[in-house]
Amino acid sequence: MKIALDAMGGDFAPSEIVRGACLAAEELDVEVILVGDRHAIESELSKAGLRDLPLSIVHAGQVIPMDESHPVDAVRRMRSSSILVACDLVAQGDADAVVSAGNTGATMISAIMRLKRLDGADRPAICTVFPTTKGYSLLIDGGANSECRPHHMLSFALMGDAYARQIMGMGSPKLGLLSIGEEATKGTELTVASYELISKAGCNFVGNIEAKDIPLGRVDVVITDGFTGNVVLKLAEGVGEAMVKILKASIEKSPVSKVGAALMRPALKSLAEKMDYSEYGGALLLGVGGITVIAHGRSRAKAIKNAIGTAKAAVEGNVIEAVATRLARGGSERRDNRED
């Protein structure tokens, strides 16, 4: 299996990206194609001192900045950017998936331009794993679409349902629509109209859920618009980091706490790992015709390795086929209710 990796995308590119590629090539039984400035990549590989790993380089002379605020224009202007060239490799069949920790908007636009949308997916959505007290839930959309219409939310539900079945192994995943109350009439015009559509989609839809229900694992798939979803994810990330800092500060206040912490070290380590985004690597962009994984901009080597692992699992799980089939099955409902 070949994974195209945007070696120039991310706050710590190319050093941490290349290190992550090396880890993946060593541990995950994949070939990684490093896309970016050949000289910079070769320099990092030389520093690593590794030999005989399944790694190759495809040169790309341009990099879209992390802080680029007009990704559509940037992608159209920078035809030799590392992310666009990486997506080209997938479109041409030279790679099975693409991974990038670069500018999220540029990654999305590049994937849409080169890999095209699946039929029925007017708006591709970011699908993110969320840790809960019962294991993990899936949140969709995690930030791809700040403004949505009801038929977009329906397609998110269908894609999330397909992913949960295909990758997470759930026979009948519970789907919930994020709102401000459980009643069908609660929420914005978008959530009220989306509730009606999703309830007719043939999914195991349990209705509205509130934000507090997400970490408690009340549902397997959380459906929301990208603006709200991204706020939820960023808040959870901040709360997780704050909890670790507060806990460390409390432990250091007294010798008794330090003794207790020593006894609890395995449990504390497990908690820290569950709250650490690097353990999950990246989020899938569902709704495009090729496996695309968007990693956190602050990703270091471990997170990049795990993002490549996410891409590998998606390829092996035939996610594109599963999502396309689920969208097709829900097509008539979507067409009947689509807004102009």
GROMACS .gro file of N, CA and C in nm, residues 108 111-112 116-118 121-127 140-141 143-145 152 155-156 159 284-289:
model
   84
  108MET      N    1  -0.863   2.034   0.176
  108MET     CA    2  -0.999   2.004   0.131
  108MET      C    3  -1.020   2.043  -0.014
  111ALA      N    4  -0.835   1.810  -0.248
  111ALA     CA    5  -0.901   1.679  -0.258
  111ALA      C    6  -1.025   1.688  -0.346
  112ILE      N    7  -1.101   1.794  -0.331
  112ILE     CA    8  -1.222   1.810  -0.413
  112ILE      C    9  -1.185   1.829  -0.559
  116LYS      N   10  -1.248   1.464  -0.670
  116LYS     CA   11  -1.389   1.487  -0.703
  116LYS      C   12  -1.480   1.443  -0.587
  117ARG      N   13  -1.600   1.496  -0.588
  117ARG     CA   14  -1.701   1.459  -0.489
  117ARG      C   15  -1.769   1.328  -0.528
  118LEU      N   16  -1.807   1.253  -0.428
  118LEU     CA   17  -1.890   1.136  -0.453
  118LEU      C   18  -2.032   1.183  -0.485
  121ALA      N   19  -2.273   1.371  -0.228
  121ALA     CA   20  -2.197   1.443  -0.125
  121ALA      C   21  -2.166   1.583  -0.177
  122ASP      N   22  -2.265   1.671  -0.170
  122ASP     CA   23  -2.244   1.808  -0.215
  122ASP      C   24  -2.137   1.877  -0.130
  123ARG      N   25  -2.131   1.839  -0.005
  123ARG     CA   26  -2.035   1.898   0.090
  123ARG      C   27  -1.957   1.787   0.160
  124PRO      N   28  -1.835   1.762   0.120
  124PRO     CA   29  -1.753   1.668   0.197
  124PRO      C   30  -1.742   1.714   0.342
  125ALA      N   31  -1.726   1.620   0.433
  125ALA     CA   32  -1.725   1.653   0.576
  125ALA      C   33  -1.608   1.585   0.646
  126ILE      N   34  -1.559   1.651   0.750
  126ILE     CA   35  -1.451   1.597   0.830
  126ILE      C   36  -1.508   1.505   0.938
  127CYS      N   37  -1.458   1.385   0.943
  127CYS     CA   38  -1.507   1.280   1.033
  127CYS      C   39  -1.401   1.255   1.140
  140ILE      N   40  -1.922   1.426   1.303
  140ILE     CA   41  -1.923   1.470   1.165
  140ILE      C   42  -2.028   1.582   1.151
  141ASP      N   43  -1.990   1.697   1.115
  141ASP     CA   44  -1.872   1.749   1.051
  141ASP      C   45  -1.783   1.818   1.155
  143GLY      N   46  -1.550   2.048   1.089
  143GLY     CA   47  -1.498   2.179   1.053
  143GLY      C   48  -1.490   2.211   0.906
  144ALA      N   49  -1.541   2.124   0.820
  144ALA     CA   50  -1.530   2.149   0.677
  144ALA      C   51  -1.632   2.251   0.627
  145ASN      N   52  -1.749   2.255   0.691
  145ASN     CA   53  -1.859   2.338   0.641
  145ASN      C   54  -1.919   2.423   0.753
  152HIS      N   55  -2.752   1.874   0.347
  152HIS     CA   56  -2.611   1.848   0.376
  152HIS      C   57  -2.600   1.765   0.504
  155SER      N   58  -2.669   1.407   0.441
  155SER     CA   59  -2.556   1.335   0.381
  155SER      C   60  -2.448   1.308   0.485
  156PHE      N   61  -2.428   1.399   0.582
  156PHE     CA   62  -2.333   1.375   0.690
  156PHE      C   63  -2.376   1.252   0.769
  159MET      N   64  -2.303   0.935   0.567
  159MET     CA   65  -2.160   0.905   0.561
  159MET      C   66  -2.108   0.858   0.696
  284LEU      N   67  -1.067   1.175   0.875
  284LEU     CA   68  -1.098   1.148   0.734
  284LEU      C   69  -1.188   1.256   0.677
  285LEU      N   70  -1.160   1.294   0.554
  285LEU     CA   71  -1.249   1.381   0.479
  285LEU      C   72  -1.340   1.291   0.398
  286LEU      N   73  -1.463   1.276   0.443
  286LEU     CA   74  -1.557   1.188   0.376
  286LEU      C   75  -1.637   1.264   0.270
  287GLY      N   76  -1.664   1.195   0.159
  287GLY     CA   77  -1.742   1.257   0.053
  287GLY      C   78  -1.664   1.285  -0.073
  288VAL      N   79  -1.532   1.257  -0.071
  288VAL     CA   80  -1.451   1.270  -0.191
  288VAL      C   81  -1.411   1.131  -0.239
  289GLY      N   82  -1.370   1.123  -0.366
  289GLY     CA   83  -1.343   0.994  -0.428
  289GLY      C   84  -1.205   0.938  -0.404
   0.00000   0.00000   0.00000
